Amino acid sequence: MEPAGAPPPGCAPAREAEEPPGSPALPAEEPQGGQSAGAPPGEGAPPPPAAAERERDHHGAGPQQGPSGRAARGGGRRAPGRRGGEEGGCAARRPRVTVDSSKAKTSLEALKISLRQLRWREFPFGRRLPCDIYWHGVSFHDNDIFSGQVNKFPGMTEMVRKITLSRAVRTMQDLFPLEYNFYPRSWILPEEFPLFVAEVRMMKDSDPSWKPTFIVKPDGGCQGDGIYLIKDPSDIRLTGSIQSRPAVVQEYICKPLLVDKLKFDIRLYVLLKSLEPLEIYIAKDGLSRFCTEPYQEPTLKNLHQVFMHLTNYSLNIHSGNFIHSDSVNTGSKRTFSSILCRLSSRGADVKKLWSDIISLVIKTIIALTPELKVYYQSDIPAGKPGPTCFQILGFDILLMKNLKPVLLEVNANPSMRIEHEQELSPGVFENVPSPVDEEVKVAVIRDTLRLVDPHKKKRKDIQCQTLEHVSEASEELLDAGRADRPEYEASRSPEAGLPSLCLKQVFPKYAKQFNYLRLVDRVAALFIRFLGVKGTTKLGPTGFRTFIRNCKLSNSNFSMASVDILYIDITRRWNSMGIDHKESGMCLQAFVEAFFCLAQKKYKSLPLHEQVASLIDFCEYHLAALDEKRLVCGRGIVERRSAVVPCQVDGLHLTPAAHTPLLNRTATASKFADYRNHRY
């Protein structure tokens, strides 16, 4: 399918994806704000244009400037004789959210615009006192934070590296191959190079007409660095660099969807607001990045033409054909909604496409969360002071000719720059605003901040208290007395004048449809339980033996000696891959492999995902019973001490609470039955 031509005159591409539609797989949303859930794309109130937002910022919308040019904070000072009225109304002097932007780096300009629109306080050089939010440009470890919120998760940068992401998705493909067919077949170099050669040879022998192309991506590469295409495994550059710089090789998508005869990909912004409970939001619009040479299927002649095959903006911007445009509908970078509008005008099922993209995003994050939780408990152990985390991720998605979305990669630090370099004369460059970037990225940052606003709950509580203690009549008098104060309305409704949120919640909204995939999440919970030492990410041999013993997994056919051999073999192999040599022991991926092995031994006749689910149920049942037993014993000891009765081991079973273990065993058995009947 190759849509071409300009969008229809009546189409409003910038608002195309304002409501990502549902489908039979994802139920349609309830109507909001008076708009029908089935409204066609493009309807509803549009967000203000980027230029208009800048205009508003420079003429009074921000905290620095008031309507008459005075500092806005001056308007918030207490006027003489107004104390009683202020206490009755309570809102005008509300403390503003504080944001430390000293580590924001390339996202700084978009962040500044967002903070002006929200009327929040920015500290560009940091602050001695704690801030509500810390905005980091690269990593969670930019500095030490003990409170507030930070816009990075520990371990996220490591988790979305190409090799780690491929391993996480491959684990899910082993369990649910059909649900995870949106990720290309991948091999990890150099360790899986012999496997890669053997599998390609086998596939060619079974289908002589198959003439594949593969793409090689360095593990730590970014912005297209080091990526190249090959037609045969023998073409891989197995030099010293591949040993020192591991890579992923994937099957290349030879039949992508084209627009104006050009290949393009989608950068979609996803907010991971919380890990526990899992909370995911997807931006209703994104960016489409175009190649700058007309696409042809790969041949030996055009294999090295990066402007034809690679969509990376950082590469194509150096092409003489790159087009900077102030329009969202044209140029080498456009809004995704403008592409959806063109597809819709040609009869494509845009709702199903959005549904497939939402499904892809949720499934990918479900694959990433188990190990993220291990990193999180290591950096922010329970019971110790630390911030809560959220993070904006950049999902790079390619559409195939049949409109099936394919995941290319996930970026932990997607570029939030809202300007681009323009060459004024040979060798002379200038940063020029990019309206397309600003329209999408400022909205994503601003609305992320609105969702994590730490004062929102406090404001709701204050409003409830005010409604309880202030009568309607006195409220009207207070409102009338302050009607001449422009900042009062903004303080009463901090989000007044802002467009509706550009971020749509997809989880837990659709949790019922995806919870069955979260098996590895439950395995990770077992792993974390037996880590023992806070702050570690690897399981020692004692912890593994305790896991086996407490879950009743050893028997005459699987002795503790066999347990030790299993631990040593799997741990040694994973450590030889160079995963992490900072500490010794079994990493989560190795534990998952060992768990799958145990499940296959115990439940031989079931599919793998049912084997794993059954073993998880079995382990959780025995651990719940153990917890109940410890609770009862502890309660019995406390009761004896309070009754000043000497504690005797044999007497524990003769207390008045002797019936409790029986009730708890019944409850535990019921819980086990629930696990079996309702697996995640």
XYZ file of C-alpha atoms in Angstrom:
680
model
C 0.000 0.000 0.000
C 1.482 3.317 -0.978
C -0.661 6.312 -0.149
C 0.374 9.422 -1.999
C -0.748 12.952 -2.516
C -1.671 15.724 -0.118
C -4.214 15.257 2.647
C -7.821 16.142 1.838
C -8.646 19.805 2.473
C -11.046 18.987 5.303
C -8.609 16.820 7.183
C -7.091 18.038 10.427
C -3.957 15.934 10.725
C -2.562 17.565 13.822
C -5.503 16.210 15.801
C -5.822 12.855 14.075
C -4.831 10.748 17.035
C -6.492 12.821 19.726
C -8.401 9.727 20.823
C -6.541 6.506 19.958
C -9.424 4.299 18.859
C -10.179 0.919 20.296
C -11.034 -2.300 18.488
C -12.401 -5.736 19.354
C -9.054 -6.380 21.038
C -9.179 -3.129 23.017
C -12.625 -1.899 24.097
C -13.669 1.547 22.983
C -13.476 4.352 25.520
C -16.448 5.910 27.210
C -17.353 9.297 25.714
C -15.575 12.125 27.458
C -16.299 15.793 27.537
C -19.441 15.384 25.467
C -17.575 13.837 22.535
C -18.798 10.560 21.180
C -16.425 7.645 21.611
C -16.884 6.891 17.975
C -16.137 10.387 16.742
C -14.063 10.456 13.587
C -10.396 11.378 13.827
C -9.713 15.066 14.044
C -12.806 16.127 15.989
C -12.617 17.781 19.377
C -10.836 20.824 20.735
C -7.342 21.179 19.241
C -4.374 22.072 21.383
C -3.104 25.587 20.773
C -0.441 25.817 18.049
C 3.151 25.864 19.196
C 3.659 29.428 18.023
C 0.563 30.558 19.907
C 1.851 28.878 23.046
C 5.139 30.722 22.742
C 3.255 33.964 22.201
C 1.192 33.352 25.323
C 4.285 32.436 27.326
C 5.996 35.700 26.446
C 2.892 37.788 27.228
C 1.867 36.749 30.676
C 1.243 32.991 30.765
C 4.485 32.240 32.579
C 5.374 32.814 36.195
C 7.915 35.512 35.441
C 5.549 38.024 33.834
C 2.176 39.309 34.977
C -0.469 40.835 32.702
C 1.036 44.295 33.154
C 4.651 43.217 32.933
C 5.216 42.993 36.691
C 6.601 39.842 38.298
C 3.752 37.393 38.726
C 4.877 36.489 42.214
C 4.178 40.064 43.287
C 0.507 39.496 42.622
C 0.514 36.695 45.153
C 1.601 38.896 48.099
C -0.860 39.286 50.921
C -2.728 42.581 50.749
C -3.390 44.469 54.015
C -6.670 43.571 55.632
C -7.263 40.514 53.420
C -6.057 37.829 55.817
C -9.462 36.543 56.844
C -10.672 36.428 53.251
C -7.523 34.609 52.134
C -8.030 31.945 54.755
C -11.615 31.501 53.650
C -10.780 31.103 49.946
C -7.345 29.506 50.554
C -6.007 29.236 47.023
C -4.183 32.373 45.863
C -0.977 31.780 47.834
C -0.777 28.085 47.037
C 2.883 26.980 46.908
C 4.025 26.213 43.408
C 5.570 22.921 42.344
C 9.370 23.165 42.313
C 11.439 21.556 39.547
C 15.218 21.082 39.508
C 16.249 21.374 35.839
C 20.014 21.554 36.393
C 20.486 18.134 34.719
C 17.888 18.526 31.948
C 20.458 18.899 29.112
C 18.901 18.707 25.619
C 15.310 18.707 26.905
C 15.828 22.021 28.715
C 14.066 24.355 26.261
C 10.932 22.194 25.965
C 10.915 21.803 29.754
C 11.144 25.580 30.267
C 8.158 26.194 27.985
C 6.178 23.508 29.824
C 6.979 24.995 33.236
C 5.938 28.474 32.083
C 2.627 27.110 30.858
C 2.066 25.321 34.184
C 3.253 28.311 36.265
C 5.662 26.086 38.193
C 8.974 27.178 39.730
C 12.164 26.176 37.955
C 15.589 25.917 39.585
C 18.006 25.782 36.621
C 21.097 25.652 38.858
C 19.722 23.274 41.463
C 18.583 24.047 44.980
C 19.839 23.347 48.490
C 16.350 22.484 49.697
C 14.620 19.447 48.165
C 12.551 19.996 45.030
C 9.282 18.298 44.170
C 10.554 17.027 40.806
C 14.058 16.419 39.416
C 14.325 16.427 35.620
C 17.351 14.504 34.359
C 18.549 14.394 30.795
C 20.310 11.032 30.786
C 20.352 8.809 33.857
C 18.762 8.183 37.246
C 22.254 8.411 38.748
C 22.882 12.033 37.730
C 22.982 12.928 41.434
C 21.826 11.734 44.840
C 18.119 12.266 45.470
C 16.350 11.252 48.667
C 12.828 12.569 48.142
C 10.440 13.914 45.529
C 10.129 12.477 42.037
C 12.738 11.913 39.340
C 12.008 11.420 35.646
C 14.221 8.329 35.290
C 13.977 4.755 36.524
C 17.150 3.061 37.754
C 18.225 0.442 35.240
C 16.085 1.709 32.352
C 19.085 2.667 30.198
C 20.515 -0.838 30.615
C 17.141 -2.519 30.029
C 16.449 -0.951 26.627
C 19.889 -1.600 25.172
C 19.432 -3.683 22.054
C 20.765 -6.953 23.500
C 18.869 -6.714 26.803
C 15.637 -5.749 25.053
C 16.040 -8.635 22.615
C 16.581 -11.093 25.475
C 13.542 -9.800 27.375
C 11.279 -10.022 24.319
C 12.685 -13.441 23.408
C 11.725 -14.768 26.853
C 8.170 -13.597 26.216
C 8.257 -15.085 22.704
C 9.147 -18.455 24.249
C 6.053 -18.205 26.455
C 3.646 -16.470 24.064
C 4.980 -16.685 20.484
C 1.845 -15.331 18.793
C 1.414 -12.377 21.134
C 5.036 -11.261 20.656
C 5.368 -11.614 16.881
C 5.770 -7.830 16.518
C 9.528 -8.016 17.145
C 11.842 -9.181 14.332
C 13.741 -12.452 14.676
C 17.024 -11.587 16.393
C 20.417 -13.088 17.187
C 23.009 -11.771 19.640
C 26.596 -11.386 18.464
C 29.179 -12.703 18.925
C 27.854 -15.482 21.210
C 25.034 -16.610 18.875
C 26.896 -16.234 15.598
C 27.173 -20.040 15.031
C 23.447 -20.369 15.780
C 22.690 -17.523 13.363
C 24.676 -19.205 10.571
C 23.041 -22.592 11.197
C 19.471 -21.255 11.323
C 19.853 -19.164 8.169
C 21.339 -22.124 6.298
C 18.483 -24.360 7.476
C 15.814 -21.842 6.405
C 17.425 -21.388 2.995
C 17.569 -25.161 2.489
C 13.865 -25.500 3.326
C 12.894 -22.552 1.088
C 15.375 -21.874 -1.750
C 13.339 -18.837 -2.883
C 13.932 -17.080 0.465
C 16.440 -14.270 -0.066
C 16.643 -12.440 3.250
C 18.324 -9.224 4.270
C 19.629 -8.669 7.784
C 20.406 -5.504 9.720
C 23.269 -5.381 12.243
C 22.897 -2.956 15.171
C 25.649 -2.337 17.757
C 24.368 -2.903 21.288
C 25.241 0.512 22.659
C 24.802 2.415 19.413
C 22.463 5.350 18.937
C 21.469 7.770 16.158
C 22.246 5.159 13.500
C 25.875 4.786 14.531
C 27.446 1.530 13.304
C 24.281 0.107 11.662
C 24.689 -1.747 8.363
C 22.805 -4.242 6.160
C 23.969 -7.681 4.969
C 22.607 -10.387 2.676
C 24.508 -13.328 4.163
C 25.957 -14.197 7.605
C 29.428 -14.305 6.061
C 29.147 -10.528 5.458
C 29.182 -9.727 9.184
C 32.279 -7.779 10.108
C 33.686 -10.236 12.629
C 36.670 -8.105 13.467
C 37.987 -7.011 16.807
C 35.184 -4.441 17.046
C 32.411 -7.048 17.209
C 34.179 -8.704 20.137
C 34.571 -5.446 22.042
C 31.236 -4.045 20.851
C 28.507 -6.723 20.850
C 25.594 -6.333 18.476
C 22.163 -7.617 17.550
C 21.446 -8.898 14.042
C 17.800 -8.894 12.957
C 15.766 -9.867 9.954
C 15.279 -6.686 7.906
C 11.692 -5.618 7.049
C 11.848 -5.497 3.257
C 8.255 -4.417 2.611
C 7.546 -1.334 4.730
C 4.649 1.035 4.235
C 5.703 3.936 1.988
C 4.467 7.518 1.902
C 5.475 9.583 -1.122
C 7.644 6.580 -2.118
C 9.726 7.069 1.041
C 10.308 4.739 3.957
C 9.521 6.203 7.395
C 9.231 5.167 11.016
C 7.216 6.449 13.975
C 8.603 7.886 17.198
C 5.844 7.420 19.772
C 6.185 8.785 23.295
C 5.172 6.532 26.185
C 5.010 7.535 29.852
C 5.795 4.832 32.396
C 4.240 6.590 35.397
C 4.632 3.776 37.908
C 6.073 0.278 38.183
C 4.025 -0.916 41.145
C 1.196 -0.651 40.346
C 1.976 -0.635 36.636
C 0.689 2.551 34.982
C 1.283 3.346 31.286
C 0.248 6.316 29.143
C 0.663 6.767 25.381
C 0.890 10.121 23.601
C -1.951 10.705 21.162
C 0.500 12.045 18.606
C 4.097 11.336 17.684
C 6.658 12.029 14.987
C 7.183 10.387 11.606
C 10.833 10.464 10.461
C 11.412 9.956 6.734
C 14.252 8.644 4.648
C 15.454 11.072 2.019
C 15.832 8.772 -1.005
C 12.992 6.784 -2.658
C 12.821 3.270 -1.265
C 13.775 0.132 -3.178
C 13.976 -3.365 -1.771
C 17.534 -4.216 -0.696
C 19.938 -5.483 -3.341
C 23.701 -5.821 -3.355
C 23.839 -2.531 -5.273
C 21.774 -0.375 -2.899
C 22.563 -2.149 0.374
C 24.844 0.660 1.559
C 22.530 3.577 0.739
C 21.699 4.652 4.284
C 19.403 7.516 3.183
C 17.168 4.903 1.533
C 17.079 2.249 4.267
C 17.713 3.957 7.628
C 15.120 6.357 9.001
C 17.331 7.870 11.730
C 16.875 11.640 11.812
C 20.521 12.142 12.842
C 21.617 10.455 9.585
C 19.109 11.881 7.126
C 19.575 15.458 8.268
C 22.955 15.344 6.474
C 21.293 14.429 3.181
C 20.929 17.100 0.555
C 17.315 15.977 0.119
C 16.327 16.600 3.737
C 13.398 19.029 3.911
C 12.823 21.242 6.950
C 9.183 22.248 7.016
C 7.026 24.397 9.283
C 4.029 22.269 8.277
C 3.083 19.083 10.098
C 1.994 17.524 6.763
C 5.158 17.874 4.688
C 8.915 17.623 4.974
C 11.254 14.954 6.277
C 9.764 15.092 9.779
C 5.985 15.200 10.217
C 3.432 14.437 12.896
C 2.190 10.870 13.068
C -1.379 12.173 13.080
C -0.839 13.647 9.611
C 0.117 10.170 8.379
C -2.965 8.686 10.033
C -5.094 11.272 8.300
C -3.737 10.276 4.907
C -4.251 6.601 5.653
C -7.797 7.245 6.843
C -8.604 9.180 3.671
C -7.574 6.111 1.677
C -9.840 3.786 3.619
C -7.296 2.267 6.029
C -8.597 1.026 9.389
C -6.884 3.602 11.603
C -8.669 2.410 14.742
C -7.274 -1.098 14.351
C -3.814 0.346 13.706
C -3.967 2.331 16.956
C -5.227 -0.750 18.777
C -2.273 -2.794 17.476
C 0.186 -0.064 18.511
C -1.297 0.134 22.024
C -1.045 -3.645 22.317
C 2.593 -3.574 21.150
C 3.508 -0.914 23.738
C 1.824 -2.673 26.666
C 3.362 -6.041 25.786
C 6.837 -4.524 25.422
C 6.673 -2.837 28.826
C 5.376 -6.067 30.384
C 8.544 -7.706 29.012
C 10.746 -4.979 30.557
C 9.185 -4.553 34.009
C 10.501 -7.727 35.730
C 14.140 -6.694 35.529
C 13.279 -3.034 36.116
C 11.826 -4.065 39.484
C 15.100 -5.792 40.354
C 17.047 -2.612 39.545
C 14.518 -0.510 41.463
C 14.738 -2.505 44.698
C 18.526 -2.405 44.383
C 18.764 1.393 44.061
C 15.780 2.298 46.225
C 15.389 -0.519 48.803
C 12.092 -0.682 50.661
C 12.213 1.254 53.916
C 15.018 3.585 52.829
C 14.527 7.218 51.739
C 14.408 7.711 48.018
C 12.403 9.296 45.237
C 9.538 7.852 43.265
C 10.188 7.512 39.546
C 8.524 8.049 36.200
C 9.977 8.114 32.689
C 9.174 9.126 29.132
C 10.250 6.440 26.649
C 10.609 6.728 22.888
C 9.183 3.764 20.969
C 10.462 3.453 17.401
C 7.873 1.602 15.326
C 7.848 0.647 11.649
C 4.631 0.012 9.736
C 4.658 -2.851 7.275
C 2.840 -2.639 3.966
C -0.153 -4.443 5.522
C -0.180 -1.835 8.387
C 1.179 -4.276 10.954
C 3.361 -2.345 13.473
C 6.853 -3.720 14.138
C 8.962 -2.680 17.133
C 12.402 -1.457 16.096
C 13.751 -0.323 19.462
C 12.959 1.527 22.679
C 14.844 4.665 23.712
C 15.353 5.473 27.387
C 16.393 9.040 26.545
C 14.425 10.148 23.477
C 15.528 13.496 22.127
C 13.342 16.349 23.371
C 15.062 19.059 21.359
C 12.630 21.467 19.731
C 15.088 23.100 17.354
C 17.301 21.903 14.526
C 20.527 23.027 12.934
C 20.213 24.911 9.681
C 23.211 25.675 7.473
C 23.187 29.382 6.627
C 26.350 29.226 4.550
C 29.041 26.592 4.069
C 30.208 25.579 7.541
C 27.974 28.113 9.318
C 25.034 26.635 11.278
C 22.270 28.160 13.355
C 19.690 26.599 15.676
C 16.236 27.195 14.221
C 12.930 26.385 15.987
C 11.164 23.262 14.721
C 7.364 23.749 14.958
C 6.701 20.022 14.440
C 8.996 19.020 17.311
C 7.651 21.734 19.590
C 4.013 20.849 18.985
C 4.532 17.219 19.970
C 7.333 17.334 22.559
C 6.213 20.303 24.656
C 2.773 18.725 25.015
C 4.320 15.403 26.110
C 6.552 17.017 28.762
C 3.865 19.418 30.000
C 1.223 16.714 30.350
C 3.673 14.293 31.954
C 4.257 16.932 34.618
C 0.503 17.419 35.010
C 0.065 13.688 35.614
C 2.820 13.494 38.242
C 1.917 16.831 39.896
C 2.666 16.181 43.602
C 0.326 18.974 44.731
C -2.709 17.653 42.879
C -3.862 15.389 45.716
C -3.221 18.119 48.287
C -5.333 20.532 46.242
C -8.195 18.029 46.099
C -8.031 17.555 49.874
C -8.015 21.324 50.457
C -10.967 21.805 48.124
C -12.937 19.111 49.976
C -12.203 20.744 53.322
C -13.162 24.152 51.945
C -16.470 22.845 50.656
C -17.221 21.346 54.059
C -16.520 24.522 56.055
C -17.510 27.377 53.745
C -21.111 27.950 52.754
C -22.124 28.663 49.188
C -23.123 32.201 50.068
C -19.758 33.096 51.573
C -18.008 31.510 48.583
C -19.939 33.803 46.248
C -18.930 36.826 48.309
C -15.300 35.788 48.308
C -15.361 35.195 44.564
C -16.965 38.569 43.941
C -14.392 40.291 46.147
C -11.493 38.782 44.190
C -12.898 38.877 40.678
C -10.532 41.699 39.797
C -7.441 39.556 40.484
C -6.329 37.829 37.236
C -4.149 35.276 39.007
C -7.007 34.147 41.260
C -8.781 32.188 38.564
C -5.539 30.479 37.586
C -4.839 29.573 41.202
C -8.346 28.242 41.756
C -8.011 26.079 38.657
C -4.297 25.573 37.929
C -5.034 23.795 34.649
C -7.484 26.425 33.403
C -6.590 27.465 29.880
C -4.503 24.354 29.197
C -5.534 21.922 26.455
C -6.813 18.466 27.340
C -4.159 15.876 28.169
C -2.282 14.527 25.154
C -1.432 11.359 27.104
C -3.924 8.488 27.170
C -3.877 5.851 29.905
C -3.711 2.324 28.485
C -2.714 0.425 31.637
C -4.321 -0.454 34.038
C -7.215 0.552 31.778
C -6.754 -2.582 29.650
C -5.174 -4.678 32.421
C -7.738 -7.480 32.210
C -6.721 -8.185 28.623
C -2.969 -8.329 29.314
C -2.483 -9.560 32.898
C -2.191 -13.164 31.737
C 1.115 -12.200 30.084
C 2.721 -11.144 33.374
C 4.173 -14.520 34.296
C 7.802 -13.361 34.344
C 6.726 -10.519 36.630
C 5.625 -13.136 39.164
C 8.872 -15.079 38.702
C 10.776 -11.835 39.383
C 8.807 -11.402 42.631
C 10.068 -14.820 43.753
C 13.613 -13.860 42.747
C 13.481 -10.597 44.722
C 12.060 -12.369 47.778
C 15.120 -14.627 48.050
C 17.813 -12.050 47.189
C 18.383 -11.597 50.911
C 20.793 -8.649 50.995
C 19.193 -5.298 50.162
C 20.771 -3.498 47.249
C 21.907 -6.582 45.344
C 20.684 -7.746 41.934
C 22.063 -11.298 41.957
C 21.005 -14.412 43.821
C 23.653 -16.371 45.681
C 23.748 -20.195 46.000
C 22.289 -20.060 49.525
C 19.363 -17.963 48.349
C 18.687 -20.378 45.477
C 18.754 -23.385 47.826
C 16.381 -21.573 50.209
C 14.018 -20.921 47.301
C 14.029 -24.627 46.370
C 13.557 -25.717 49.978
C 10.784 -23.251 50.895
C 8.856 -23.986 47.695
C 9.171 -27.771 48.267
C 10.785 -28.338 44.856
C 13.385 -30.932 45.872
C 12.491 -34.616 46.052
C 13.993 -38.051 45.440
C 14.275 -37.312 41.725
C 15.719 -33.821 42.210
C 18.139 -33.746 45.140
C 19.835 -30.671 46.597
C 23.031 -31.821 44.870
C 21.159 -31.537 41.562
C 19.981 -28.093 42.662
C 23.594 -26.989 43.160
C 24.602 -28.334 39.742
C 21.714 -26.510 38.065
C 22.689 -23.272 39.800
C 26.363 -23.544 38.881
C 25.785 -24.487 35.220
C 23.269 -21.734 34.444
C 25.040 -19.031 36.459
C 28.439 -19.801 34.920
C 27.013 -19.623 31.393
C 25.233 -16.301 31.949
C 28.271 -14.779 33.628
C 30.424 -15.849 30.671
C 28.223 -13.702 28.434
C 29.555 -10.635 30.193
C 26.177 -9.523 31.494
C 27.456 -7.956 34.703
C 30.727 -8.691 36.455
C 30.245 -6.151 39.250
C 28.866 -8.831 41.574
C 28.811 -12.600 41.490
C 25.719 -14.754 41.547
C 22.653 -15.591 39.472
C 21.055 -12.693 37.560
C 17.312 -12.539 36.919
C 17.602 -13.886 33.340
C 19.525 -16.893 34.643
C 16.928 -17.442 37.390
C 14.140 -17.295 34.797
C 15.938 -19.933 32.725
C 16.353 -22.136 35.805
C 12.683 -21.631 36.690
C 11.601 -22.643 33.161
C 13.806 -25.743 33.465
C 12.183 -26.688 36.774
C 8.705 -26.123 35.311
C 9.457 -28.401 32.354
C 10.703 -31.138 34.705
C 7.647 -30.952 36.948
C 4.859 -30.520 34.353
C 6.013 -32.395 31.262
C 2.819 -32.646 29.227
C 1.794 -28.947 29.201
C 2.773 -26.047 26.904
C 5.588 -23.927 28.320
C 3.425 -21.016 29.505
C 1.126 -23.439 31.358
C 4.120 -25.241 32.860
C 5.507 -21.940 34.142
C 2.112 -20.745 35.417
C 1.567 -24.038 37.257
C 4.971 -23.872 38.936
C 4.369 -20.242 39.956
C 1.052 -21.283 41.527
C 2.799 -24.144 43.304
C 5.545 -21.883 44.697
C 3.166 -19.113 45.730
C 0.952 -21.649 47.505
C 3.800 -23.059 49.611
C 5.216 -19.601 50.368
C 1.768 -18.356 51.424
C 1.430 -21.382 53.721
C 4.883 -20.683 55.156
C 3.994 -17.031 55.774
C 0.765 -18.053 57.497
C 2.648 -20.484 59.702
C 5.187 -17.835 60.705
C 2.394 -15.369 61.399
C 0.562 -17.838 63.638
C 3.734 -18.745 65.524
C 4.578 -15.088 66.001
C 1.049 -14.310 67.194
C 1.157 -17.221 69.639
C 4.452 -16.022 71.111
C 3.116 -12.485 71.536
C -0.050 -13.755 73.235
C 2.001 -15.890 75.609
C 4.284 -13.021 76.512
C 1.343 -10.715 77.136
C -0.203 -13.379 79.408
C 3.174 -13.790 81.181
C 3.239 -17.479 80.290
C 6.685 -19.061 79.774
C 7.208 -19.829 76.116
C 7.687 -23.557 75.510
C 8.113 -25.073 72.095
C 5.813 -27.993 72.836
C 3.203 -25.691 74.328
C 2.789 -23.657 71.171
C 0.173 -26.052 69.867
C -1.849 -25.983 73.119
C -2.756 -22.286 73.173
C -6.346 -20.990 72.898
C -5.479 -20.035 69.320
C -4.824 -23.646 68.376
C -7.706 -23.573 65.870
C -6.088 -20.738 63.879
C -3.642 -22.849 61.828
C -6.532 -24.959 60.569
C -8.415 -21.858 59.429
C -5.283 -20.481 57.820
C -4.600 -23.748 56.029
C -8.155 -23.592 54.671
C -7.629 -20.002 53.525
C -4.299 -20.896 51.931
C -5.845 -23.853 50.106
C -8.590 -21.532 48.868
C -5.934 -19.066 47.695
C -4.161 -21.855 45.811
C -7.447 -22.761 44.117
C -7.858 -19.125 43.104
C -4.351 -19.134 41.617
C -5.207 -22.192 39.548
C -8.539 -20.812 38.343
C -7.413 -17.256 37.655
C -3.846 -16.939 36.462
C -2.514 -13.552 35.570
